[in-house]
Tab-separated table of C-alpha atoms in Angstrom:
chain	number	residue	atom	x	y	z
A	1	MET	CA	-194.521	-9.293	134.471
A	2	ASP	CA	-192.749	-10.326	131.308
A	3	ILE	CA	-191.834	-7.863	128.584
A	4	SER	CA	-194.359	-9.211	126.063
A	5	GLN	CA	-197.187	-8.569	128.544
A	6	GLN	CA	-195.834	-5.078	129.286
A	7	LEU	CA	-195.677	-4.268	125.569
A	8	SER	CA	-199.196	-5.604	125.072
A	9	ASP	CA	-200.508	-3.439	127.939
A	10	ILE	CA	-198.765	-0.364	126.523
A	11	HIS	CA	-200.195	-1.061	123.071
A	12	ASP	CA	-203.711	-1.388	124.538
A	13	ILE	CA	-203.381	1.937	126.379
A	14	GLU	CA	-202.061	3.668	123.262
A	15	GLN	CA	-204.959	2.270	121.227
A	16	SER	CA	-207.550	3.422	123.754
A	17	LEU	CA	-206.014	6.921	123.858
A	18	GLN	CA	-205.394	6.986	120.087
A	19	LEU	CA	-201.798	8.118	120.507
A	20	ALA	CA	-198.283	6.727	120.745
A	21	PHE	CA	-196.054	7.195	123.753
A	22	PRO	CA	-192.486	8.368	123.041
A	23	ALA	CA	-190.195	5.442	122.164
A	24	THR	CA	-187.693	6.363	124.890
A	25	TYR	CA	-190.467	6.372	127.486
A	26	LYS	CA	-191.678	2.933	126.397
A	27	ALA	CA	-188.114	1.614	126.457
A	28	PHE	CA	-187.593	3.038	129.935
A	29	MET	CA	-190.814	1.497	131.225
A	30	THR	CA	-190.093	-1.942	129.756
A	31	THR	CA	-186.330	-2.420	129.740
A	32	ASP	CA	-184.926	-0.304	132.565
A	33	GLU	CA	-183.924	-2.900	135.156
A	34	LEU	CA	-184.846	-0.834	138.206
A	35	GLN	CA	-188.115	0.493	136.835
A	36	SER	CA	-189.403	-2.794	135.459
A	37	ALA	CA	-188.322	-4.749	138.566
A	38	ASN	CA	-189.893	-2.334	141.039
A	39	PRO	CA	-192.578	0.096	139.873
A	40	ASN	CA	-192.245	1.928	143.212
A	41	THR	CA	-188.717	3.016	142.370
A	42	GLU	CA	-188.374	6.740	143.062
A	43	TYR	CA	-186.386	9.397	141.257
A	44	ASN	CA	-185.463	12.990	141.975
A	45	LEU	CA	-185.332	15.932	139.623
A	46	VAL	CA	-183.247	18.804	140.963
A	47	ASP	CA	-183.498	22.292	139.463
A	48	PHE	CA	-184.407	20.989	136.018
A	49	ASN	CA	-185.544	24.031	134.039
A	50	GLY	CA	-186.407	25.649	137.371
A	51	TYR	CA	-188.398	22.662	138.658
A	52	THR	CA	-187.451	20.375	141.533
A	53	ALA	CA	-189.352	17.260	142.590
A	54	TRP	CA	-188.513	14.482	145.030
A	55	GLY	CA	-189.879	10.973	145.061
A	56	ILE	CA	-191.036	10.807	141.448
A	57	ARG	CA	-192.795	7.555	140.666
A	58	PHE	CA	-193.825	6.426	137.221
A	59	ILE	CA	-197.399	5.281	136.663
A	60	LYS	CA	-197.697	1.596	135.825
A	61	LEU	CA	-198.844	0.973	132.284
A	62	ASP	CA	-201.359	-1.763	132.964
A	63	ALA	CA	-205.102	-2.217	133.477
A	64	SER	CA	-205.049	0.250	136.401
A	65	TYR	CA	-203.858	3.107	134.158
A	66	PRO	CA	-207.319	4.574	133.286
A	67	ALA	CA	-207.840	5.559	136.940
A	68	ASN	CA	-205.024	8.102	136.524
A	69	LEU	CA	-206.817	9.653	133.559
A	70	GLU	CA	-209.911	10.050	135.703
A	71	ALA	CA	-207.905	11.669	138.501
A	72	ILE	CA	-206.274	14.215	136.216
A	73	ALA	CA	-209.580	15.086	134.518
A	74	GLU	CA	-210.403	17.197	137.580
A	75	VAL	CA	-207.637	19.700	136.789
A	76	VAL	CA	-207.342	19.724	132.966
A	77	LEU	CA	-209.882	20.399	130.239
A	78	GLN	CA	-208.344	17.959	127.754
A	79	PRO	CA	-207.630	14.747	129.692
A	80	ARG	CA	-207.192	12.786	126.429
A	81	LYS	CA	-204.438	15.181	125.290
A	82	LEU	CA	-202.682	15.756	128.630
A	83	ILE	CA	-201.565	12.290	129.637
A	84	PRO	CA	-200.097	11.599	133.095
A	85	PHE	CA	-196.967	9.452	133.231
A	86	ALA	CA	-195.571	10.134	136.719
A	87	TRP	CA	-196.186	12.010	139.944
A	88	SER	CA	-194.132	13.280	142.835
A	89	ILE	CA	-195.102	11.565	146.060
A	90	SER	CA	-193.539	14.404	148.063
A	91	SER	CA	-195.453	17.264	146.420
A	92	GLY	CA	-198.391	15.576	144.711
A	93	ASP	CA	-197.484	17.199	141.386
A	94	TRP	CA	-198.486	15.393	138.193
A	95	LEU	CA	-196.048	15.039	135.295
A	96	VAL	CA	-197.866	14.838	131.957
A	97	PHE	CA	-197.242	14.415	128.250
A	98	ASP	CA	-198.748	17.287	126.248
A	99	TYR	CA	-200.303	15.949	123.045
A	100	ARG	CA	-202.275	19.126	122.267
A	101	GLU	CA	-199.773	20.303	119.643
A	102	SER	CA	-198.392	17.016	118.339
A	103	ASP	CA	-199.432	13.375	118.464
A	104	GLU	CA	-195.886	12.240	117.762
A	105	ASN	CA	-193.527	14.249	119.944
A	106	PRO	CA	-195.268	15.457	123.099
A	107	GLY	CA	-193.745	18.069	125.333
A	108	LEU	CA	-193.717	17.560	129.089
A	109	LEU	CA	-195.652	19.654	131.583
A	110	TYR	CA	-196.220	19.530	135.294
A	111	ILE	CA	-199.303	20.334	137.299
A	112	ASP	CA	-198.494	21.908	140.652
A	113	HIS	CA	-200.713	20.123	143.145
A	114	GLU	CA	-200.836	23.127	145.477
A	115	MET	CA	-201.812	25.642	142.783
A	116	ALA	CA	-204.110	23.642	140.496
A	117	LEU	CA	-207.760	24.584	140.325
A	118	CYS	CA	-210.472	22.024	139.746
A	119	LEU	CA	-212.996	22.772	137.006
A	120	GLU	CA	-215.703	23.916	139.431
A	121	ASP	CA	-213.373	26.454	141.093
A	122	ALA	CA	-212.057	27.628	137.719
A	123	GLU	CA	-215.605	28.310	136.530
A	124	SER	CA	-216.423	30.536	139.505
A	125	GLU	CA	-213.039	32.320	139.507
A	126	ALA	CA	-213.151	32.896	135.744
A	127	GLN	CA	-216.409	34.813	136.139
A	128	SER	CA	-215.036	37.000	138.909
A	129	GLU	CA	-211.770	37.685	137.035
A	130	ASN	CA	-213.516	38.172	133.682
A	131	ILE	CA	-211.499	35.526	131.810
A	132	THR	CA	-212.447	32.222	130.218
A	133	VAL	CA	-212.476	28.896	132.022
A	134	GLU	CA	-209.932	27.669	129.459
A	135	GLU	CA	-207.525	30.461	130.407
A	136	MET	CA	-208.032	29.715	134.072
A	137	MET	CA	-207.402	25.976	133.612
A	138	GLU	CA	-204.342	26.660	131.439
A	139	GLY	CA	-202.856	28.223	134.578
A	140	ASN	CA	-202.698	24.697	136.054
A	141	LEU	CA	-200.029	23.747	133.516
A	142	SER	CA	-196.321	24.625	133.575
A	143	VAL	CA	-193.819	23.710	130.873
A	144	LEU	CA	-191.170	21.250	132.027
A	145	CYS	CA	-189.243	20.396	128.847
A	146	GLU	CA	-189.537	19.570	125.152
A	147	ASN	CA	-189.236	15.787	125.281
A	148	PHE	CA	-188.912	12.705	127.434
A	149	GLU	CA	-185.250	12.201	126.479
A	150	SER	CA	-184.075	15.380	128.200
A	151	PHE	CA	-186.307	14.691	131.205
A	152	HIS	CA	-184.993	11.134	131.527
A	153	ALA	CA	-181.379	12.326	131.301
A	154	ALA	CA	-181.960	14.666	134.260
A	155	LEU	CA	-183.540	12.052	136.565
A	156	LYS	CA	-181.528	10.858	139.530
A	157	LEU	CA	-182.321	7.591	141.246
A	158	GLU	CA	-183.421	8.281	144.815
A	159	THR	CA	-181.206	6.448	147.257
A	160	ASP	CA	-181.618	5.883	150.957
A	161	GLU	CA	-178.744	7.755	152.560
A	162	THR	CA	-178.897	5.945	155.887
A	163	ASP	CA	-176.126	3.483	156.616
A	164	GLU	CA	-177.925	0.159	156.743
A	165	THR	CA	-174.836	-1.639	158.077
A	166	ASP	CA	-175.000	0.246	161.382
A	167	GLU	CA	-177.609	-1.594	163.423
A	168	THR	CA	-177.218	0.428	166.618
A	169	ASP	CA	-178.551	3.860	167.332
A	170	GLU	CA	-176.487	5.453	170.061
A	171	THR	CA	-177.961	8.485	171.748
A	172	ASP	CA	-177.240	10.384	174.926
A	173	ASP	CA	-179.966	10.541	177.525
A	174	GLU	CA	-180.248	11.309	181.227
A	175	ASP	CA	-181.171	8.907	184.019
A	176	GLU	CA	-183.576	9.837	186.830
A	177	GLU	CA	-180.846	11.722	188.745
A	178	GLY	CA	-179.865	13.769	185.667
A	179	ALA	CA	-176.594	11.955	184.950
A	180	ASP	CA	-175.712	11.350	181.301
A	181	VAL	CA	-176.308	7.775	180.247
A	182	ARG	CA	-175.282	6.231	176.921
A	183	ILE	CA	-178.188	4.296	175.398
A	184	THR	CA	-177.670	1.744	172.673
A	185	GLU	CA	-180.753	0.497	170.818
A	186	LYS	CA	-180.532	-2.704	168.830
């Protein structure tokens, strides 16, 4: 996809959400060679403000984007103010922009896939714990950082650590009589 089409898609999404994505995020999504060449590129975030995630993938900003808003609506009360931009394929956590306080400089939050309550569960648990549904759903959200710039600076490109030049896998095994045999798989 060429950059003019990417920018047009981003503009359309921003218009439909009535917000503007951070400039550094848009630049990353449109000009970063790895990200724009392969949307399945994965990144790691290691002990960033106490949070670690492996296999972070960024959500494509194209016609398929609204499906992500629908998916996140199950675990947030304000899906038009908490906007997903990435997820961790290893944990299932969502990474979201938080536009509840500011339409111009959103903070970043994460939603822990294992801990998040859906609205239906939050309604029943809120009654039993004598708190509001809003308070219960707020528990789905954890602060990650103040802006995309600091998040982006902490990302590490995930690399495959296997040696792709070694085409043989040598293992020890035993033959039928129990003697050690060297097996080479090609």
